[in-house]
Amino acid sequence: MIKKFFWGACALMSFSAMAERPSFTFVEVGQTELEHEVVDGDFTGYDFEISYELKDFFYLSGKVISTSDGDLKNETKSIGIGYQELIFTDTVMYIQADAVGVVFTRPNAGEFDEQGNQFTIGLKSNVTDWFEVDVAVKRLDAGEVDATFGDYRIDYGFVGLNFKVFDEFSIYANYQEESDSKRQSVGFRYDF
């Protein structure tokens, strides 16, 4: 599945019309929905991300994803640093390392609250002046939940689409998938 994400995005990016280099300075806020094959429930919530470019192609990033089904709540917070390398005039390859906190809470059943890390490698391209594609492979490692559940270590593929409405404002749609779950997000982005 992750290979399909990667090669599909590469094919789409190859049709780009010499747009500008993608920006890593933005704020996103939106609604998210999680479908999990192991845990029943209708998990909905929000996601929030802020990213800021530094000098020499480095950038800082912070993200919060919070979902619940009324009983079980899951929240993931991350803060990290990334590096982007221009590979075409409109496409960058990037790597990112994050410190991550993962919390699962269920009333009368305890709480899983662990710190870990996440590594990302991806491609981001302005296919046109108004359409951006972001495809990435991520690994999240937050330690052991318990002896029964085992380690909370997941690899997942990510695809993000960004449709520019005005110069600074966009609508985004994100999709990520791993072996046991799928998550979709839709929201607004402001490039500053």
C-alpha atoms as an extended CHARMM CRD file, in Angstrom:
* protein
*
       192  EXT
         1         1  MET       CA              0.0000000000        0.0000000000        0.0000000000  PROA      1               0.0000000000
         2         2  ILE       CA              2.7740000000        2.4450000000        0.8700000000  PROA      2               0.0000000000
         3         3  LYS       CA              4.4780000000        1.7770000000       -2.4760000000  PROA      3               0.0000000000
         4         4  LYS       CA              1.2020000000        2.6070000000       -4.2670000000  PROA      4               0.0000000000
         5         5  PHE       CA              1.0190000000        5.9480000000       -2.4450000000  PROA      5               0.0000000000
         6         6  PHE       CA              4.5910000000        6.7840000000       -3.4030000000  PROA      6               0.0000000000
         7         7  TRP       CA              4.4640000000        5.8090000000       -7.0840000000  PROA      7               0.0000000000
         8         8  GLY       CA              1.0170000000        7.3160000000       -7.6450000000  PROA      8               0.0000000000
         9         9  ALA       CA              2.1730000000       10.6330000000       -6.2640000000  PROA      9               0.0000000000
        10        10  CYS       CA              5.3660000000       10.5500000000       -8.3220000000  PROA      10              0.0000000000
        11        11  ALA       CA              3.3150000000       10.0090000000      -11.4830000000  PROA      11              0.0000000000
        12        12  LEU       CA              1.0190000000       12.9160000000      -10.5990000000  PROA      12              0.0000000000
        13        13  MET       CA              3.9620000000       15.1890000000       -9.8130000000  PROA      13              0.0000000000
        14        14  SER       CA              5.5760000000       14.4460000000      -13.1650000000  PROA      14              0.0000000000
        15        15  PHE       CA              2.7700000000       16.4260000000      -14.8510000000  PROA      15              0.0000000000
        16        16  SER       CA              3.5180000000       19.5990000000      -12.9080000000  PROA      16              0.0000000000
        17        17  ALA       CA              3.4140000000       22.8840000000      -14.7870000000  PROA      17              0.0000000000
        18        18  MET       CA              6.5340000000       24.5900000000      -13.4050000000  PROA      18              0.0000000000
        19        19  ALA       CA              4.8020000000       26.1250000000      -10.3960000000  PROA      19              0.0000000000
        20        20  GLU       CA              6.6430000000       27.5850000000       -7.3890000000  PROA      20              0.0000000000
        21        21  ARG       CA              8.4190000000       25.6230000000       -4.6900000000  PROA      21              0.0000000000
        22        22  PRO       CA              5.9780000000       24.3300000000       -1.9940000000  PROA      22              0.0000000000
        23        23  SER       CA              5.7520000000       26.2860000000        1.2460000000  PROA      23              0.0000000000
        24        24  PHE       CA              6.4400000000       24.9010000000        4.7230000000  PROA      24              0.0000000000
        25        25  THR       CA              5.0720000000       28.0110000000        6.4650000000  PROA      25              0.0000000000
        26        26  PHE       CA              1.3840000000       27.4770000000        7.1890000000  PROA      26              0.0000000000
        27        27  VAL       CA             -1.3740000000       26.7650000000        9.7000000000  PROA      27              0.0000000000
        28        28  GLU       CA             -3.9840000000       24.0200000000        9.1330000000  PROA      28              0.0000000000
        29        29  VAL       CA             -7.1140000000       23.2620000000       11.1250000000  PROA      29              0.0000000000
        30        30  GLY       CA             -9.7720000000       20.7240000000       10.2260000000  PROA      30              0.0000000000
        31        31  GLN       CA            -12.0420000000       17.8450000000       11.0650000000  PROA      31              0.0000000000
        32        32  THR       CA            -10.7610000000       14.2840000000       11.1090000000  PROA      32              0.0000000000
        33        33  GLU       CA            -12.3420000000       10.8270000000       11.1530000000  PROA      33              0.0000000000
        34        34  LEU       CA            -10.6530000000        7.5510000000       12.0840000000  PROA      34              0.0000000000
        35        35  GLU       CA            -11.7870000000        4.0620000000       11.0690000000  PROA      35              0.0000000000
        36        36  HSD       CA            -10.1390000000        1.2810000000       13.0890000000  PROA      36              0.0000000000
        37        37  GLU       CA            -10.4580000000       -2.4310000000       12.2500000000  PROA      37              0.0000000000
        38        38  VAL       CA             -9.6670000000       -3.6600000000       15.7780000000  PROA      38              0.0000000000
        39        39  VAL       CA            -11.4140000000       -1.0660000000       17.9710000000  PROA      39              0.0000000000
        40        40  ASP       CA            -15.1190000000       -0.4500000000       17.3290000000  PROA      40              0.0000000000
        41        41  GLY       CA            -16.4530000000        3.0800000000       17.3560000000  PROA      41              0.0000000000
        42        42  ASP       CA            -17.0770000000        6.1660000000       15.2740000000  PROA      42              0.0000000000
        43        43  PHE       CA            -13.9200000000        8.1690000000       15.9660000000  PROA      43              0.0000000000
        44        44  THR       CA            -14.2190000000       11.8350000000       15.0310000000  PROA      44              0.0000000000
        45        45  GLY       CA            -12.3300000000       14.8970000000       16.1250000000  PROA      45              0.0000000000
        46        46  TYR       CA             -9.9790000000       17.5850000000       14.9150000000  PROA      46              0.0000000000
        47        47  ASP       CA             -6.4420000000       18.0830000000       13.6850000000  PROA      47              0.0000000000
        48        48  PHE       CA             -4.2800000000       21.1770000000       13.9400000000  PROA      48              0.0000000000
        49        49  GLU       CA             -0.8400000000       21.7350000000       12.4100000000  PROA      49              0.0000000000
        50        50  ILE       CA              1.5630000000       24.6350000000       12.2570000000  PROA      50              0.0000000000
        51        51  SER       CA              4.7880000000       24.7100000000       10.2750000000  PROA      51              0.0000000000
        52        52  TYR       CA              7.4040000000       27.4450000000        9.9170000000  PROA      52              0.0000000000
        53        53  GLU       CA             10.3690000000       27.6200000000        7.5340000000  PROA      53              0.0000000000
        54        54  LEU       CA             13.7500000000       28.5570000000        8.9380000000  PROA      54              0.0000000000
        55        55  LYS       CA             16.8510000000       29.5820000000        7.0500000000  PROA      55              0.0000000000
        56        56  ASP       CA             18.6700000000       27.1020000000        4.7640000000  PROA      56              0.0000000000
        57        57  PHE       CA             15.7030000000       24.7990000000        4.0210000000  PROA      57              0.0000000000
        58        58  PHE       CA             15.0140000000       23.7220000000        7.6170000000  PROA      58              0.0000000000
        59        59  TYR       CA             11.5400000000       24.0370000000        9.1310000000  PROA      59              0.0000000000
        60        60  LEU       CA              9.7800000000       23.4970000000       12.4640000000  PROA      60              0.0000000000
        61        61  SER       CA              6.4880000000       21.6400000000       12.7750000000  PROA      61              0.0000000000
        62        62  GLY       CA              3.8900000000       20.9650000000       15.4520000000  PROA      62              0.0000000000
        63        63  LYS       CA              0.7150000000       18.9010000000       15.1860000000  PROA      63              0.0000000000
        64        64  VAL       CA             -2.2150000000       17.7680000000       17.3530000000  PROA      64              0.0000000000
        65        65  ILE       CA             -4.6760000000       15.0480000000       16.3000000000  PROA      65              0.0000000000
        66        66  SER       CA             -7.5500000000       14.3150000000       18.6800000000  PROA      66              0.0000000000
        67        67  THR       CA            -10.3440000000       11.7800000000       18.0900000000  PROA      67              0.0000000000
        68        68  SER       CA            -12.8930000000       10.0580000000       20.2940000000  PROA      68              0.0000000000
        69        69  ASP       CA            -15.9940000000        7.8950000000       20.0660000000  PROA      69              0.0000000000
        70        70  GLY       CA            -17.4870000000        9.2520000000       23.2820000000  PROA      70              0.0000000000
        71        71  ASP       CA            -15.8490000000        6.4840000000       25.3340000000  PROA      71              0.0000000000
        72        72  LEU       CA            -12.3120000000        5.9860000000       24.0340000000  PROA      72              0.0000000000
        73        73  LYS       CA            -10.2320000000        9.0860000000       23.3760000000  PROA      73              0.0000000000
        74        74  ASN       CA             -6.9930000000        9.1430000000       21.3710000000  PROA      74              0.0000000000
        75        75  GLU       CA             -4.7170000000       12.1590000000       21.1750000000  PROA      75              0.0000000000
        76        76  THR       CA             -1.3770000000       12.4270000000       19.4020000000  PROA      76              0.0000000000
        77        77  LYS       CA              0.8330000000       15.5010000000       19.7620000000  PROA      77              0.0000000000
        78        78  SER       CA              4.1020000000       16.0080000000       17.9130000000  PROA      78              0.0000000000
        79        79  ILE       CA              6.7820000000       18.6460000000       17.5750000000  PROA      79              0.0000000000
        80        80  GLY       CA              9.7340000000       18.3340000000       15.2810000000  PROA      80              0.0000000000
        81        81  ILE       CA             12.2190000000       19.6370000000       12.7790000000  PROA      81              0.0000000000
        82        82  GLY       CA             12.4790000000       18.9040000000        9.0970000000  PROA      82              0.0000000000
        83        83  TYR       CA             14.7730000000       19.4580000000        6.1550000000  PROA      83              0.0000000000
        84        84  GLN       CA             13.6390000000       19.9980000000        2.5640000000  PROA      84              0.0000000000
        85        85  GLU       CA             15.7140000000       19.6030000000       -0.5780000000  PROA      85              0.0000000000
        86        86  LEU       CA             14.6150000000       21.0640000000       -3.9040000000  PROA      86              0.0000000000
        87        87  ILE       CA             14.5990000000       18.3510000000       -6.5910000000  PROA      87              0.0000000000
        88        88  PHE       CA             12.6430000000       20.2960000000       -9.2510000000  PROA      88              0.0000000000
        89        89  THR       CA             11.5970000000       23.9590000000       -9.3630000000  PROA      89              0.0000000000
        90        90  ASP       CA              8.1890000000       22.9610000000       -7.9700000000  PROA      90              0.0000000000
        91        91  THR       CA              8.9780000000       19.7770000000       -5.9790000000  PROA      91              0.0000000000
        92        92  VAL       CA             10.8670000000       19.0850000000       -2.7590000000  PROA      92              0.0000000000
        93        93  MET       CA             11.8890000000       15.9230000000       -0.9690000000  PROA      93              0.0000000000
        94        94  TYR       CA             11.7360000000       16.2680000000        2.8080000000  PROA      94              0.0000000000
        95        95  ILE       CA             12.6670000000       14.3640000000        5.9410000000  PROA      95              0.0000000000
        96        96  GLN       CA             11.2860000000       15.1280000000        9.3800000000  PROA      96              0.0000000000
        97        97  ALA       CA             11.9590000000       13.9060000000       12.9210000000  PROA      97              0.0000000000
        98        98  ASP       CA              9.3670000000       14.4750000000       15.6740000000  PROA      98              0.0000000000
        99        99  ALA       CA              9.0510000000       13.9300000000       19.3890000000  PROA      99              0.0000000000
       100       100  VAL       CA              5.5750000000       12.4300000000       19.8900000000  PROA      100             0.0000000000
       101       101  GLY       CA              3.1870000000       11.9680000000       22.7910000000  PROA      101             0.0000000000
       102       102  VAL       CA              0.3800000000        9.4070000000       22.4140000000  PROA      102             0.0000000000
       103       103  VAL       CA             -2.5350000000        9.1840000000       24.8610000000  PROA      103             0.0000000000
       104       104  PHE       CA             -5.3960000000        6.6530000000       24.8820000000  PROA      104             0.0000000000
       105       105  THR       CA             -8.0070000000        7.2280000000       27.6000000000  PROA      105             0.0000000000
       106       106  ARG       CA            -11.0750000000        5.1510000000       28.4740000000  PROA      106             0.0000000000
       107       107  PRO       CA            -13.1130000000        5.7720000000       31.6550000000  PROA      107             0.0000000000
       108       108  ASN       CA            -12.6970000000        3.0070000000       34.2630000000  PROA      108             0.0000000000
       109       109  ALA       CA            -10.1720000000        1.2110000000       32.0580000000  PROA      109             0.0000000000
       110       110  GLY       CA             -6.9570000000        3.1510000000       32.5360000000  PROA      110             0.0000000000
       111       111  GLU       CA             -4.7780000000        5.2830000000       30.3220000000  PROA      111             0.0000000000
       112       112  PHE       CA             -1.9020000000        4.7290000000       27.9170000000  PROA      112             0.0000000000
       113       113  ASP       CA              0.3190000000        7.8160000000       27.9420000000  PROA      113             0.0000000000
       114       114  GLU       CA              3.7040000000        7.3540000000       26.2860000000  PROA      114             0.0000000000
       115       115  GLN       CA              6.3660000000        9.4580000000       24.6300000000  PROA      115             0.0000000000
       116       116  GLY       CA              8.0480000000        8.3310000000       21.4460000000  PROA      116             0.0000000000
       117       117  ASN       CA              9.2980000000        9.4780000000       18.0870000000  PROA      117             0.0000000000
       118       118  GLN       CA              8.1870000000        9.6840000000       14.5080000000  PROA      118             0.0000000000
       119       119  PHE       CA             10.2230000000        9.7770000000       11.2950000000  PROA      119             0.0000000000
       120       120  THR       CA              8.8800000000       10.9360000000        7.9360000000  PROA      120             0.0000000000
       121       121  ILE       CA             10.2060000000       10.9680000000        4.3960000000  PROA      121             0.0000000000
       122       122  GLY       CA              8.1300000000       12.5130000000        1.6660000000  PROA      122             0.0000000000
       123       123  LEU       CA              7.6910000000       14.4750000000       -1.5430000000  PROA      123             0.0000000000
       124       124  LYS       CA              5.7190000000       17.7070000000       -1.8130000000  PROA      124             0.0000000000
       125       125  SER       CA              4.9280000000       19.2930000000       -5.1680000000  PROA      125             0.0000000000
       126       126  ASN       CA              2.9780000000       22.2380000000       -6.5500000000  PROA      126             0.0000000000
       127       127  VAL       CA              1.4310000000       20.4330000000       -9.5020000000  PROA      127             0.0000000000
       128       128  THR       CA             -0.1060000000       23.7450000000      -10.6090000000  PROA      128             0.0000000000
       129       129  ASP       CA             -0.2880000000       27.2200000000       -9.0830000000  PROA      129             0.0000000000
       130       130  TRP       CA             -3.4550000000       26.1990000000       -7.2080000000  PROA      130             0.0000000000
       131       131  PHE       CA             -2.9530000000       22.4550000000       -6.5080000000  PROA      131             0.0000000000
       132       132  GLU       CA             -0.3480000000       20.8970000000       -4.1760000000  PROA      132             0.0000000000
       133       133  VAL       CA              0.3050000000       17.1910000000       -3.5540000000  PROA      133             0.0000000000
       134       134  ASP       CA              2.1350000000       15.7980000000       -0.5110000000  PROA      134             0.0000000000
       135       135  VAL       CA              2.9680000000       12.0960000000       -0.2420000000  PROA      135             0.0000000000
       136       136  ALA       CA              4.9410000000       10.5560000000        2.6180000000  PROA      136             0.0000000000
       137       137  VAL       CA              5.8320000000        7.3940000000        4.4900000000  PROA      137             0.0000000000
       138       138  LYS       CA              5.9110000000        7.6700000000        8.2900000000  PROA      138             0.0000000000
       139       139  ARG       CA              6.9900000000        5.5120000000       11.2330000000  PROA      139             0.0000000000
       140       140  LEU       CA              5.6280000000        6.1840000000       14.7150000000  PROA      140             0.0000000000
       141       141  ASP       CA              7.1500000000        4.4220000000       17.7340000000  PROA      141             0.0000000000
       142       142  ALA       CA              5.6300000000        5.1250000000       21.1610000000  PROA      142             0.0000000000
       143       143  GLY       CA              6.7570000000        2.1310000000       23.2130000000  PROA      143             0.0000000000
       144       144  GLU       CA              4.7790000000       -0.7100000000       24.7750000000  PROA      144             0.0000000000
       145       145  VAL       CA              1.0980000000       -0.3170000000       25.6170000000  PROA      145             0.0000000000
       146       146  ASP       CA              0.9760000000       -3.4490000000       27.7870000000  PROA      146             0.0000000000
       147       147  ALA       CA              1.9960000000       -7.1160000000       27.6960000000  PROA      147             0.0000000000
       148       148  THR       CA             -1.1630000000       -8.1100000000       25.7970000000  PROA      148             0.0000000000
       149       149  PHE       CA             -1.3240000000       -5.3070000000       23.2330000000  PROA      149             0.0000000000
       150       150  GLY       CA              2.4240000000       -5.1090000000       22.6880000000  PROA      150             0.0000000000
       151       151  ASP       CA              4.3050000000       -2.2070000000       21.1380000000  PROA      151             0.0000000000
       152       152  TYR       CA              2.5850000000        0.8410000000       19.6830000000  PROA      152             0.0000000000
       153       153  ARG       CA              4.6980000000        0.9870000000       16.5380000000  PROA      153             0.0000000000
       154       154  ILE       CA              3.0400000000        1.7800000000       13.2110000000  PROA      154             0.0000000000
       155       155  ASP       CA              4.1420000000        2.4610000000        9.6620000000  PROA      155             0.0000000000
       156       156  TYR       CA              1.7230000000        4.3530000000        7.4800000000  PROA      156             0.0000000000
       157       157  GLY       CA              1.3480000000        6.0620000000        4.1460000000  PROA      157             0.0000000000
       158       158  PHE       CA              0.1000000000        9.6310000000        3.8630000000  PROA      158             0.0000000000
       159       159  VAL       CA             -1.3460000000       11.6100000000        0.9520000000  PROA      159             0.0000000000
       160       160  GLY       CA             -2.2990000000       15.2720000000        1.2590000000  PROA      160             0.0000000000
       161       161  LEU       CA             -4.0450000000       17.4400000000       -1.3390000000  PROA      161             0.0000000000
       162       162  ASN       CA             -4.1790000000       21.2100000000       -1.0530000000  PROA      162             0.0000000000
       163       163  PHE       CA             -6.5000000000       23.3170000000       -3.2530000000  PROA      163             0.0000000000
       164       164  LYS       CA             -5.7730000000       27.0500000000       -3.2450000000  PROA      164             0.0000000000
       165       165  VAL       CA             -8.9000000000       29.2250000000       -3.0520000000  PROA      165             0.0000000000
       166       166  PHE       CA             -7.1850000000       32.6230000000       -2.6050000000  PROA      166             0.0000000000
       167       167  ASP       CA             -3.5200000000       33.6340000000       -2.4440000000  PROA      167             0.0000000000
       168       168  GLU       CA             -3.0590000000       32.5600000000        1.1970000000  PROA      168             0.0000000000
       169       169  PHE       CA             -6.1530000000       30.4220000000        1.8580000000  PROA      169             0.0000000000
       170       170  SER       CA             -6.6220000000       26.7950000000        0.7930000000  PROA      170             0.0000000000
       171       171  ILE       CA             -8.8010000000       23.7700000000        1.4170000000  PROA      171             0.0000000000
       172       172  TYR       CA             -6.9300000000       20.5900000000        2.2550000000  PROA      172             0.0000000000
       173       173  ALA       CA             -7.8540000000       16.9020000000        2.2120000000  PROA      173             0.0000000000
       174       174  ASN       CA             -5.5360000000       14.3530000000        3.8610000000  PROA      174             0.0000000000
       175       175  TYR       CA             -5.6370000000       10.5560000000        3.9190000000  PROA      175             0.0000000000
       176       176  GLN       CA             -3.4280000000        8.1540000000        5.8330000000  PROA      176             0.0000000000
       177       177  GLU       CA             -3.5150000000        4.3810000000        6.0930000000  PROA      177             0.0000000000
       178       178  GLU       CA             -1.7480000000        1.7110000000        8.1030000000  PROA      178             0.0000000000
       179       179  SER       CA             -2.4500000000       -1.9740000000        8.6260000000  PROA      179             0.0000000000
       180       180  ASP       CA             -5.3130000000       -1.5080000000       11.1550000000  PROA      180             0.0000000000
       181       181  SER       CA             -6.7150000000        1.9590000000       10.5000000000  PROA      181             0.0000000000
       182       182  LYS       CA             -7.5390000000        4.7040000000        8.0250000000  PROA      182             0.0000000000
       183       183  ARG       CA             -7.8740000000        8.4100000000        8.7730000000  PROA      183             0.0000000000
       184       184  GLN       CA             -9.3220000000       11.2010000000        6.6380000000  PROA      184             0.0000000000
       185       185  SER       CA             -9.1170000000       14.9240000000        7.3350000000  PROA      185             0.0000000000
       186       186  VAL       CA            -10.6300000000       17.9710000000        5.6520000000  PROA      186             0.0000000000
       187       187  GLY       CA            -10.0170000000       21.5630000000        6.6380000000  PROA      187             0.0000000000
       188       188  PHE       CA             -8.6080000000       24.9900000000        5.9410000000  PROA      188             0.0000000000
       189       189  ARG       CA             -5.0220000000       26.1050000000        5.4980000000  PROA      189             0.0000000000
       190       190  TYR       CA             -3.4960000000       29.5640000000        5.7560000000  PROA      190             0.0000000000
       191       191  ASP       CA             -0.0550000000       30.2020000000        4.2490000000  PROA      191             0.0000000000
       192       192  PHE       CA              1.6920000000       33.1230000000        5.9330000000  PROA      192             0.0000000000
